[in-house]
Short mmCIF file of C-alpha atoms and ligand atoms in Angstrom, two decimals:
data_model
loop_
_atom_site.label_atom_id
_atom_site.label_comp_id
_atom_site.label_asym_id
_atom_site.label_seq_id
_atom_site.Cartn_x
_atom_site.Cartn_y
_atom_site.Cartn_z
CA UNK A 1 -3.59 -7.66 20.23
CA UNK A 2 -1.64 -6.61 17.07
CA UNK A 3 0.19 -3.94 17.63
CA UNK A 4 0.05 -1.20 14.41
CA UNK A 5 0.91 2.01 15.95
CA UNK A 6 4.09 3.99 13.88
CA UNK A 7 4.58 0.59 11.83
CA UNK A 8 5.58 0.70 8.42
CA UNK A 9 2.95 -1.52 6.24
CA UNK A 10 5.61 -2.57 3.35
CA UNK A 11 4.94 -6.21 2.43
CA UNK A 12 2.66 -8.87 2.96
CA UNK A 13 5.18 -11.29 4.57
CA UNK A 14 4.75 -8.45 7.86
CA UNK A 15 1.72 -9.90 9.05
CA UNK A 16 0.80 -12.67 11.19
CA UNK A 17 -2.54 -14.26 10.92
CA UNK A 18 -3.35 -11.98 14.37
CA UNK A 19 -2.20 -8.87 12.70
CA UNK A 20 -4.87 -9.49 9.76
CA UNK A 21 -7.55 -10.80 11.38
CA UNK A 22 -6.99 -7.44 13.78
CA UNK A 23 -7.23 -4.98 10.60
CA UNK A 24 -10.27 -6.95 9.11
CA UNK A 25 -12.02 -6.42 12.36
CA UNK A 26 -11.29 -2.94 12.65
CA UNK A 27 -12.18 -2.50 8.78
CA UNK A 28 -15.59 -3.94 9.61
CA UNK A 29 -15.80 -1.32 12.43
CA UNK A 30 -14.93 1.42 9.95
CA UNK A 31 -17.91 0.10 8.23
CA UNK A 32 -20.38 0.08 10.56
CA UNK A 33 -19.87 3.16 12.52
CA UNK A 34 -18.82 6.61 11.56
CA UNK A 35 -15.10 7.64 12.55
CA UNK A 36 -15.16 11.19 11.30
CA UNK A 37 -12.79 13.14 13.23
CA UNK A 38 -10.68 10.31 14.83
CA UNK A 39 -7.97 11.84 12.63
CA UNK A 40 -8.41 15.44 12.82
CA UNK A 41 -4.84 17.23 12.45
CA UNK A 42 -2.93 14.75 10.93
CA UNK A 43 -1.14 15.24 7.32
CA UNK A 44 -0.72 12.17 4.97
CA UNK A 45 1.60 12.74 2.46
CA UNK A 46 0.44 11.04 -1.06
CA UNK A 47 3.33 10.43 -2.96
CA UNK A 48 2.67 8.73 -6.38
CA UNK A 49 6.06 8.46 -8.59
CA UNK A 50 3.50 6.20 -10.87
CA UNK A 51 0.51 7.28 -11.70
CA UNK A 52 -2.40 5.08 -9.90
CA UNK A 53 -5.61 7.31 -9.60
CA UNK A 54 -7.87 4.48 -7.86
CA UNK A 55 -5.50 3.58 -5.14
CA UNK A 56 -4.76 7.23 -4.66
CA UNK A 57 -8.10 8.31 -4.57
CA UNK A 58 -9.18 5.65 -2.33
CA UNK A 59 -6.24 6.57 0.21
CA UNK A 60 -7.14 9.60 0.29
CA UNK A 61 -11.01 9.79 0.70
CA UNK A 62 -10.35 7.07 3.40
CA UNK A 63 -8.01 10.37 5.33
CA UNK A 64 -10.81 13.10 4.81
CA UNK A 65 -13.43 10.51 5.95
CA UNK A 66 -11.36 10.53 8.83
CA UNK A 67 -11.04 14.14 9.60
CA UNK A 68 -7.49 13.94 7.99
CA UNK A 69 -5.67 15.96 5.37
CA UNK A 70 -3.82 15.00 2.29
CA UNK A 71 -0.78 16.36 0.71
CA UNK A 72 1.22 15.05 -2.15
CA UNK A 73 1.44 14.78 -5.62
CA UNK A 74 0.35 12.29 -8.53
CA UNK A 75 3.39 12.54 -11.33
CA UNK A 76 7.09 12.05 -10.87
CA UNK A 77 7.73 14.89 -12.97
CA UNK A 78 6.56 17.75 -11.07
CA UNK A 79 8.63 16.51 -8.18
CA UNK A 80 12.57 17.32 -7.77
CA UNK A 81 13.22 13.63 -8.61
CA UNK A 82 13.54 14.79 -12.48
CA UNK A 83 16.13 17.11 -10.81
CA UNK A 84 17.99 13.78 -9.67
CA UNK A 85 16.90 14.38 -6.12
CA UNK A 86 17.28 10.82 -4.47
CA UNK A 87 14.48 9.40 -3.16
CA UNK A 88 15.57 9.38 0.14
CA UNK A 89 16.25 12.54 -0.01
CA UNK A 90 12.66 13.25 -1.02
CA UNK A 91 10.72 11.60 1.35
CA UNK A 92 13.61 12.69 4.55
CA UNK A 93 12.21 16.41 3.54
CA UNK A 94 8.51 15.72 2.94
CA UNK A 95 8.61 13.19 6.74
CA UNK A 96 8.88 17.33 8.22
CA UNK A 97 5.24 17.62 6.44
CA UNK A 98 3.22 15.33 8.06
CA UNK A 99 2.29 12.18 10.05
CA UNK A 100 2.20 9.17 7.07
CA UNK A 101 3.49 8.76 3.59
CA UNK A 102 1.51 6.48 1.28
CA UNK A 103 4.11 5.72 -1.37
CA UNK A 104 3.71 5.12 -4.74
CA UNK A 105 6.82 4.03 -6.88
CA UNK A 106 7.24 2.33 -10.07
CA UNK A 107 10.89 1.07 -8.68
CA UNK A 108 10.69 -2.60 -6.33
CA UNK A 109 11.67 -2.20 -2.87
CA UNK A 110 11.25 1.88 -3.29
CA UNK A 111 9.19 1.49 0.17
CA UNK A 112 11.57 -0.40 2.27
CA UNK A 113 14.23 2.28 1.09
CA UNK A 114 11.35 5.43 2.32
CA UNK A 115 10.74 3.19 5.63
CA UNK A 116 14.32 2.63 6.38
CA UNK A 117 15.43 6.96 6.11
CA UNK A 118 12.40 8.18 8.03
CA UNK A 119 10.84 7.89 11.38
CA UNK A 120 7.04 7.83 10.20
CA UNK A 121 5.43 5.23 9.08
CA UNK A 122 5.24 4.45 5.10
CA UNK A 123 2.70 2.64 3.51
CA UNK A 124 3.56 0.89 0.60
CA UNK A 125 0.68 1.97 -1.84
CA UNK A 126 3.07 -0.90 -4.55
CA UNK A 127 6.43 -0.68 -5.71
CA UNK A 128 6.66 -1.84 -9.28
CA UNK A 129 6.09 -5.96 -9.31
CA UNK A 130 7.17 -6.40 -6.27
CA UNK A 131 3.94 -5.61 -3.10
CA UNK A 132 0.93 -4.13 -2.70
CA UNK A 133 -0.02 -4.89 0.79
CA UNK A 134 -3.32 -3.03 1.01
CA UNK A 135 -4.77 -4.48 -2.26
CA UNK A 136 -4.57 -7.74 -0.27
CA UNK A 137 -6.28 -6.76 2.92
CA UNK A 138 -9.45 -5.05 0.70
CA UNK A 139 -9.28 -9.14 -0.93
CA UNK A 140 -9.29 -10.60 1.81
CA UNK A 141 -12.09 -8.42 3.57
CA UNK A 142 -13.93 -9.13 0.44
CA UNK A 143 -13.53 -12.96 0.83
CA UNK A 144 -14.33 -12.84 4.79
CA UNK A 145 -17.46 -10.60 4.16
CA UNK A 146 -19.02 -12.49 1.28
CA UNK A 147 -17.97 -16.20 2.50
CA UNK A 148 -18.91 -15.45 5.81
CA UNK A 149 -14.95 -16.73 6.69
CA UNK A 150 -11.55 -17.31 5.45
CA UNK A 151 -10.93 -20.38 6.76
CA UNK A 152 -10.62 -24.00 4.57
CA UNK A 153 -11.53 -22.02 1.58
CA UNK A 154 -10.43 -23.79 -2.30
CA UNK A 155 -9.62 -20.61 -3.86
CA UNK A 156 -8.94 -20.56 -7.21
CA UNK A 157 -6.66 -18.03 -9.11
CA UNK A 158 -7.04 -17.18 -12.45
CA UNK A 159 -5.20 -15.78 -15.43
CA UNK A 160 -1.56 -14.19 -15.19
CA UNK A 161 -0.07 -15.47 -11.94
CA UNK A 162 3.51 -15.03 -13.05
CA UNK A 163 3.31 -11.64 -12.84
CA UNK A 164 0.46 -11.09 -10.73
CA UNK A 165 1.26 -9.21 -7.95
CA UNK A 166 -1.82 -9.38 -6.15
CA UNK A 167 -2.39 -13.13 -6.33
CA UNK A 168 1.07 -13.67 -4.82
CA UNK A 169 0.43 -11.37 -1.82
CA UNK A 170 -3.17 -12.94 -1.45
CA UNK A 171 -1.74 -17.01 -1.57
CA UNK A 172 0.78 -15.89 1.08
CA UNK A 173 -2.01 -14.38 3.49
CA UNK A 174 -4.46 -17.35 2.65
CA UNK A 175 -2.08 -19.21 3.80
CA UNK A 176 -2.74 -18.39 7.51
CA UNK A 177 -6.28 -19.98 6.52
CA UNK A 178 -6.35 -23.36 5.78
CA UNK A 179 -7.17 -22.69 2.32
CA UNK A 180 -6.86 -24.87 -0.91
CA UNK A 181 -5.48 -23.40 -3.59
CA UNK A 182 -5.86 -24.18 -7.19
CA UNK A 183 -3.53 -22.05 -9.77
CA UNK A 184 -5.33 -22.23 -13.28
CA UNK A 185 -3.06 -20.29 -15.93
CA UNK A 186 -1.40 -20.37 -19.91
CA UNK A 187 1.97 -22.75 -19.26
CA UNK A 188 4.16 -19.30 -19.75
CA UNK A 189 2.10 -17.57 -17.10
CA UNK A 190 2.48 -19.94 -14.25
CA UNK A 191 2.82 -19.19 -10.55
CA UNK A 192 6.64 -18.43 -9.77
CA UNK A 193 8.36 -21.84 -8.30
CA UNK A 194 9.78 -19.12 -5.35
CA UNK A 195 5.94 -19.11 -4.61
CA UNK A 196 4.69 -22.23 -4.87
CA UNK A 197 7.89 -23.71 -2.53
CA UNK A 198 6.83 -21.29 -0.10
CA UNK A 199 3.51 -22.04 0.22
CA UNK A 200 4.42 -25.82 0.30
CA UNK A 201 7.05 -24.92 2.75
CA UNK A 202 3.53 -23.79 5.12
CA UNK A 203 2.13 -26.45 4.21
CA UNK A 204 -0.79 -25.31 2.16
CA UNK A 205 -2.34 -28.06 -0.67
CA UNK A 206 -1.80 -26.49 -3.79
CA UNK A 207 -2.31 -27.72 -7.44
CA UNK A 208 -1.87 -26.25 -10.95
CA UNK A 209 -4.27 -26.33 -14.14
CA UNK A 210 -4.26 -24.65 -17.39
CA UNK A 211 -8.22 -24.27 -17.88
CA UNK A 212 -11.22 -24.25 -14.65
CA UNK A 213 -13.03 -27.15 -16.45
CA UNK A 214 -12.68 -30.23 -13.65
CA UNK A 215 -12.22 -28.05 -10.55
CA UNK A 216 -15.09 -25.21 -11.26
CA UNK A 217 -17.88 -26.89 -9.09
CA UNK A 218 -15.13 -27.32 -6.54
CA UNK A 219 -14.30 -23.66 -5.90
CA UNK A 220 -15.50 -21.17 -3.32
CA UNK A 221 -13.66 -18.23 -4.52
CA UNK A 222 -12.35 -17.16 -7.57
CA UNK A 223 -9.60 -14.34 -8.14
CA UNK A 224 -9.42 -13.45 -11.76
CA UNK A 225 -6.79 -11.36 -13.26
CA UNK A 226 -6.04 -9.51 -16.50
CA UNK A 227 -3.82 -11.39 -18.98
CA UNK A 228 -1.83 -9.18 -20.92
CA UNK A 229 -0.90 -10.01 -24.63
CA UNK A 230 2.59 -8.53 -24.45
CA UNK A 231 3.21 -11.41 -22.47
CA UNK A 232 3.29 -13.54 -25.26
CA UNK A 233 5.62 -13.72 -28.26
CA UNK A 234 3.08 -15.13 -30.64
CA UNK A 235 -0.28 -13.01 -30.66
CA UNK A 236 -1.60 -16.22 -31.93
CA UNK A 237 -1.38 -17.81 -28.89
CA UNK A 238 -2.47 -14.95 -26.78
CA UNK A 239 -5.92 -15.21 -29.12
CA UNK A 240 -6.19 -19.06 -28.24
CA UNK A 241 -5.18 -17.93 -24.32
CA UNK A 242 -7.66 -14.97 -24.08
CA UNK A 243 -10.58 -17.28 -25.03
CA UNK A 244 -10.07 -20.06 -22.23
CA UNK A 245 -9.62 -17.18 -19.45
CA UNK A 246 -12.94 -15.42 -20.26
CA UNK A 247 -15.73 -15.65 -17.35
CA UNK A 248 -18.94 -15.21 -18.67
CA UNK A 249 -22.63 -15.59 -16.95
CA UNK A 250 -23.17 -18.45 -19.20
CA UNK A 251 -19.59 -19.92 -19.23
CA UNK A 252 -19.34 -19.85 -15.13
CA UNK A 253 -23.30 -21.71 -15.32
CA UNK A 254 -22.18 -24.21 -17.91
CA UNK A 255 -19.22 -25.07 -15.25
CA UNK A 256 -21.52 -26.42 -12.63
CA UNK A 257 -20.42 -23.84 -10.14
CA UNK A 258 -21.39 -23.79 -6.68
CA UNK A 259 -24.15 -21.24 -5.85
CA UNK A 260 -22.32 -19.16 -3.63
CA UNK A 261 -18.99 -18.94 -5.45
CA UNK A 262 -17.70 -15.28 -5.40
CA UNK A 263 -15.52 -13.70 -8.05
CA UNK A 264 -12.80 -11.22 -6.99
CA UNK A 265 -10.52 -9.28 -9.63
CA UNK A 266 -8.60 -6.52 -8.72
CA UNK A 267 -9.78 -4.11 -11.43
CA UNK A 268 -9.62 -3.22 -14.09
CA UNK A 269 -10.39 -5.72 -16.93
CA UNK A 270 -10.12 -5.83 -20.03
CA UNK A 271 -12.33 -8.50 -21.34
CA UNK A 272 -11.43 -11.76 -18.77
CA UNK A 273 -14.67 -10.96 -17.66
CA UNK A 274 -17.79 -10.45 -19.48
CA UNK A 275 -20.38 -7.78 -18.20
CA UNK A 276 -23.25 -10.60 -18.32
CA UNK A 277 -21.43 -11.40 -15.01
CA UNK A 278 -21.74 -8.25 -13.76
CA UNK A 279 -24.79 -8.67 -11.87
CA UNK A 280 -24.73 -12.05 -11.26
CA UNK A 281 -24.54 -12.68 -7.35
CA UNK A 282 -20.83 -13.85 -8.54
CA UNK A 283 -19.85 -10.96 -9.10
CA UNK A 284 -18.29 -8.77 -5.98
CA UNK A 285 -15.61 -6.81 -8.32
CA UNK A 286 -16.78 -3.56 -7.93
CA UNK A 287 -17.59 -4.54 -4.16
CA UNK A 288 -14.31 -5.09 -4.12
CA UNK A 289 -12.80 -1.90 -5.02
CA UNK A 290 -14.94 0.03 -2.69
CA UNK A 291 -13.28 -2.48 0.40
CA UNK A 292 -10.96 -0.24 -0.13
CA UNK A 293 -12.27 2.23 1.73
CA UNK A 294 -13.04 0.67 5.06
CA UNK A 295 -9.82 -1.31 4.76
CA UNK A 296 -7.79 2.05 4.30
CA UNK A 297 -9.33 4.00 7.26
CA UNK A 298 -8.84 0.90 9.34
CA UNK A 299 -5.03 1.13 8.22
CA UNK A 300 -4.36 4.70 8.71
CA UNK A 301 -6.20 4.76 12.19
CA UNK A 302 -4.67 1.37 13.49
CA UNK A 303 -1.11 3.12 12.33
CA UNK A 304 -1.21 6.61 13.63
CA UNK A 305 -2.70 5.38 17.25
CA UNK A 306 -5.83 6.46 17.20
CA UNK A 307 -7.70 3.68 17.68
CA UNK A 308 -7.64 0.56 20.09
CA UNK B 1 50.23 -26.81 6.76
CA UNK B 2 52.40 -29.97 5.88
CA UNK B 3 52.37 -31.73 2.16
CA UNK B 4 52.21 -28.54 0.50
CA UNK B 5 52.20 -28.69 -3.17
CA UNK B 6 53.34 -24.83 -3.24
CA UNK B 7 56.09 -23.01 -1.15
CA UNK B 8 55.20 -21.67 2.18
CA UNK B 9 55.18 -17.59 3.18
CA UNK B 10 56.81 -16.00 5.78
CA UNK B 11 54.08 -13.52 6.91
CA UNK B 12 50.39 -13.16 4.96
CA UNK B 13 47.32 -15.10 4.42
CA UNK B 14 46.40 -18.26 3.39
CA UNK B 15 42.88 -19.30 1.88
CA UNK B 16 42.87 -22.86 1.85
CA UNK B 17 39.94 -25.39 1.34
CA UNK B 18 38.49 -23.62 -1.94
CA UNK B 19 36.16 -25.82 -3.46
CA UNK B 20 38.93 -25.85 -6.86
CA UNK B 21 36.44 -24.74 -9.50
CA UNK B 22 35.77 -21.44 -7.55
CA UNK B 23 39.61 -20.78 -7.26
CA UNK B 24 39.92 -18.41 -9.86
CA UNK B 25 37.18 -16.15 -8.29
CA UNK B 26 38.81 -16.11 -4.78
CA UNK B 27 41.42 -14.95 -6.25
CA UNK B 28 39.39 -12.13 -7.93
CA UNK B 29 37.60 -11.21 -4.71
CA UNK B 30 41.05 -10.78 -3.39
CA UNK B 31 42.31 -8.54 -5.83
CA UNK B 32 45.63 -10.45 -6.42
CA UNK B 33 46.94 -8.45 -9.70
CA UNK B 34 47.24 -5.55 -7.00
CA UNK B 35 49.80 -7.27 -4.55
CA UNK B 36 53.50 -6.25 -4.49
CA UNK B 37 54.21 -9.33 -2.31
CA UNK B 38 54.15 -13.11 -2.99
CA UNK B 39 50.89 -14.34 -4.60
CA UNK B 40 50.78 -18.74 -5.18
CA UNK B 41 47.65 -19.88 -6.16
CA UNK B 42 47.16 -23.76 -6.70
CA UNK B 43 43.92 -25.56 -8.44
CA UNK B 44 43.40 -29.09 -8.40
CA UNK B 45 45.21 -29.96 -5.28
CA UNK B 46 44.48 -33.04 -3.42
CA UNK B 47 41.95 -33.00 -0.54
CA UNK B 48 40.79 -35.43 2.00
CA UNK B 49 37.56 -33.60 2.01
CA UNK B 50 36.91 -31.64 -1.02
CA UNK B 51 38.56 -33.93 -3.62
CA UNK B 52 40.39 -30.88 -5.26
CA UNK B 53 40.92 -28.09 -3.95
CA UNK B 54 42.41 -24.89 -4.11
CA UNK B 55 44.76 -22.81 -2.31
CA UNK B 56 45.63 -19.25 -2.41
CA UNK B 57 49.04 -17.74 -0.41
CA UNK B 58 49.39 -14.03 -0.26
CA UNK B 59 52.20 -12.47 1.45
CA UNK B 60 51.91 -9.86 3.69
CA UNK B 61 48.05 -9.54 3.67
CA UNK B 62 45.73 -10.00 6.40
CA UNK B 63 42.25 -10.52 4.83
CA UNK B 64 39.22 -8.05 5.43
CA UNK B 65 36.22 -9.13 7.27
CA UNK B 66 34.54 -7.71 3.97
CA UNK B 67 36.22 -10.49 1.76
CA UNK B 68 35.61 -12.97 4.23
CA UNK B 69 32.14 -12.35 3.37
CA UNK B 70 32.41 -12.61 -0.36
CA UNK B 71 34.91 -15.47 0.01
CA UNK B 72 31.94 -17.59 2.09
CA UNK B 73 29.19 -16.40 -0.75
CA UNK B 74 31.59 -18.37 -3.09
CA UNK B 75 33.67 -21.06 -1.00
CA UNK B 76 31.48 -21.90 1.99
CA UNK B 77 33.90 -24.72 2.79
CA UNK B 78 37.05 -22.11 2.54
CA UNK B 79 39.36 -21.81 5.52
CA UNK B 80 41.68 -18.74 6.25
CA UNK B 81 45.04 -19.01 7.81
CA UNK B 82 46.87 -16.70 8.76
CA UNK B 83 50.69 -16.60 9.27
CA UNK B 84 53.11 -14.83 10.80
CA UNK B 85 56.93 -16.50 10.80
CA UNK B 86 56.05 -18.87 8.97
CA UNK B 87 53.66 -20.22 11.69
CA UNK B 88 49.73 -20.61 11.61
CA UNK B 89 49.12 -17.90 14.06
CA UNK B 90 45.22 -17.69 13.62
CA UNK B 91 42.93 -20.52 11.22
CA UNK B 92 38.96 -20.00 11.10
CA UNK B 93 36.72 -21.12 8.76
CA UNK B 94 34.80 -18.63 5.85
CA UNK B 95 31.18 -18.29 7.15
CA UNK B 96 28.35 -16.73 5.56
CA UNK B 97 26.99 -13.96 7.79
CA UNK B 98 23.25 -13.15 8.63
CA UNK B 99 22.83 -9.99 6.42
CA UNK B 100 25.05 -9.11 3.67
CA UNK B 101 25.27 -5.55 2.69
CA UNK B 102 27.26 -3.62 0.38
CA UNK B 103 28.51 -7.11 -1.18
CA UNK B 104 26.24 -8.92 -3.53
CA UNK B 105 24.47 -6.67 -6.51
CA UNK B 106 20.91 -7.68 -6.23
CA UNK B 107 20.09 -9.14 -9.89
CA UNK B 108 16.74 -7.32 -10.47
CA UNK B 109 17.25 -4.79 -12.63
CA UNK B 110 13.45 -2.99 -11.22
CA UNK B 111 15.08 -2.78 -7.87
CA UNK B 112 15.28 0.51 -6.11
CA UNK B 113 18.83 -0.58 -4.88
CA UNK B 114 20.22 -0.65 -8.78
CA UNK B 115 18.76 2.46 -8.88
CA UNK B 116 19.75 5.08 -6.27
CA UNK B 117 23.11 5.21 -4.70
CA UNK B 118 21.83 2.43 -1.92
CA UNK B 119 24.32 -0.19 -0.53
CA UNK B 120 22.79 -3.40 -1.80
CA UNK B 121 21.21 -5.28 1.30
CA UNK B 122 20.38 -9.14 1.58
CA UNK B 123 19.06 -11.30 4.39
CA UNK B 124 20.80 -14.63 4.08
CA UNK B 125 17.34 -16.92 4.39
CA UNK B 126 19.49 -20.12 3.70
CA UNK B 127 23.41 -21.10 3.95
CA UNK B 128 23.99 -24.11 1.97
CA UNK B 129 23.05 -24.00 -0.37
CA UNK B 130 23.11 -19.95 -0.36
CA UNK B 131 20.02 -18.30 -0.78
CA UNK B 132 19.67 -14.44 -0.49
CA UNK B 133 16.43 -12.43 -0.31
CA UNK B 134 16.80 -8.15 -1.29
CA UNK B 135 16.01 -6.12 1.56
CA UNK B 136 14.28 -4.08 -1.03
CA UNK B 137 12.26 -6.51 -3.65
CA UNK B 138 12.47 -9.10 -1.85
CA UNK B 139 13.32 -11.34 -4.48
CA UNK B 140 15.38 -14.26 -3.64
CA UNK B 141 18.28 -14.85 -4.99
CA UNK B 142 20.37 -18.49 -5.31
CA UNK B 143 24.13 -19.33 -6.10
CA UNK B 144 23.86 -18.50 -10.25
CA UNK B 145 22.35 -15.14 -9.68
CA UNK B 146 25.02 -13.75 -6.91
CA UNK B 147 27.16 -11.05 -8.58
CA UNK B 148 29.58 -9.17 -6.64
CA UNK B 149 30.16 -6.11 -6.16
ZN1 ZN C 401 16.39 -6.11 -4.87
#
């Protein structure tokens, strides 16, 4: 069995295919069955140097479901950081409050730093571009639970992969899977070649389009995400762009889909996806976002030891 | 330490083997402008195995494990002598270590560790050719982007 307790849950690349298949388990668990209580007495500190109310809130209804209790603050600037109080120095005084920090930070790698000056565990709730682990377990429990599996999947992403966070963190943990991946973005958004090379490195088949025309009907999954026009120099182009990426009920039909493809996006949109598709049995967005829940108490509980 | 194109020292170091394009840098990591002593440095030398190569003599220094590090980052194929009357008393080759820290500026400018006063950290993932990934972003980092510290 994977072994959670007092680990820090920084990146991604921590997990084995055991280790996630473990959490999803236990997420379904948290699911089915009521846990309040199993973390009566502990503190989580919430410490959001960015703002990120969904993630936050989620975190921290996921504790008091629990029986836990929250401290922590939402701004940078009612902390002593705008005092230039280090961030180690920070989180080294709040580790004397509680059990668990969730941190937020707008900095990359601001985690690893927390994890590597205390002795409780720090969650890494995402560091600037860099990871946001728990994102990708609520994905992934949202592919398992409405493809009945993650294995031999053809996933498509969809949209801005070069900065895309989330699809990064989700390819690497697909990996474990068997799944096919198909990478459908503008030219100037493409999946990073550090990426791609490492996901050839495991061996997974991956391939690269700019539209979802010939490999719609193909797809089981589809992750969609937001494509930001001050990614482009010309807004021109970004018009063209925006137009290709847009899901509709009609537009995903016209594609020749197969019945049971599911549509992830990380939330929120902007207009990549129309709200014909919202209740379309496509659609598990919103689904999605409440994952979040199960897959946090899972987390917290499989970290602090209080579960098996 | 026969066919020398440049005089020998009595008592110092001797970084031979620099792939000769990267000679210039050595001699940067080294700090040369600060030594009292003897300082030769030769480019474009003749080299069974390199082709060219450079050498660097400095007398009366005995190199830092710390440079030894940067030197390998730079001039994996680098060997340091060292000499003591004249005579090769030790000779080992550069070689990059496991985890660098302290040594290489890690070249995202969103990284926590460009930041905060944090030694730089990097897990060397491959040797040759280099390739570093942040403890912190985890970016990777190859040859072009190594900047030292
Ligand atoms: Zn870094």
């Amino acid at each position: 069995m994977a072994n959670f307790i007092q680990r820090d849950i920084i990146s991604i690349r921590d997990f084995d295919k055991d280790g996630l298949l473990y959490l999803l388990d236990l997420a379904k668990r948290m699911e089915q069955t009521d846990h309040t209580g199993l973390l009566k007495g502990k503190v989580l500190a919430s410490l959001y140097f960015e703002p990120s109310t969904r993630t936050r809130l989620s975190f921290e209804s996921a504790m008091k479901r629990l029986g836990g209790m929250v401290i922590g603050f939402a701004e940078s600037g009612i902390t002593s950081a705008v005092k230039g109080e280090s961030l180690a120095d920070s989180v080294k005084i709040i580790e004397g409050y509680c059990d668990i920090i969730v941190l937020r930070h707008y900095l990359e790698g601001a985690a690893q730093l927390a994890a590597d000056v205390v002795d409780i565990p720090v969650i890494n709730a995402g560091d600037g571009a860099n990871q946001h682990p728990t994102q990708t377990f609520l994905d992934m429990y949202t592919i398992q639970k409405t493809k009945g599996t993650l294995e031999g999947l053809k996933v498509g992403f969809l949209g801005d992969l070069k900065y895309g966070r989330t699809v990064h963190s989700l390819a690497y943990a697909l990996a474990y899977f068997d799944a096919e991946m198909y990478f459908i973005s503008p030219p100037n958004l493409r999946m990073p070649m550090d990426c791609i090379e490492e996901l050839n490195n495991r061996k997974v088949k991956c391939y690269e389009n700019e539209t979802l025309l010939d490999i719609a009907e193909e797809l089981d999954v589809i992750y969609c995400t937001r494509i930001q026009g001050e990614r482009f120099a010309d807004p021109v182009e970004f018009e063209k762009v925006r137009g290709t990426y847009r899901l509709s009920k009609s537009f995903i039909e016209s594609l020749g889909v197969k019945e049971d493809l599911k549509i992830l996006h990380p939330l929120p949109r902007v207009d990549e996806m129309d709200e014909t598709l919202d209740g379309t049995d496509f659609a598990v967005y919103f689904q999605q976002a409440r994952n979040g829940i199960p897959v946090r108490k899972a987390l917290l509980a499989a970290v602090l030891g209080a579960v098996e | 330490m026969k066919n020398m194109d440049v005089s020998a020292i009595k008592d110092g170091s001797v970084i031979d083997h620099i792939d000769s394009k990267s000679t210039l840098k050595v001699a940067e990591i080294l700090n040369i402008q600060q030594e009292e002593q003897v300082v030769l440095v030769g480019m474009n030398l003749i080299s069974k195995c390199l082709g060219k190569k450079g050498i660097i003599k400095i007398g009366g220094k005995s190199i830092a494990q710390k440079e030894v590090n940067k030197i390998a980052l730079i001039a994996p194929n680098a060997s340091v002598n060292i000499i003591k009357d004249y005579e090769v008393v030790q000779k080992f080759k550069v070689k990059v270590p496991d985890v660098l820290e302290g040594i290489v500026k890690c070249f995202n400018p969103n990284c926590v560790s460009n930041h905060y006063a944090v030694h730089a950290k990097q897990h060397v993932i491959n040797k040759n050719p280099i390739k570093l990934k942040c403890h912190y972003c985890e970016r990777i980092m190859n040859a072009k982007d190594i900047i030292l510290i």
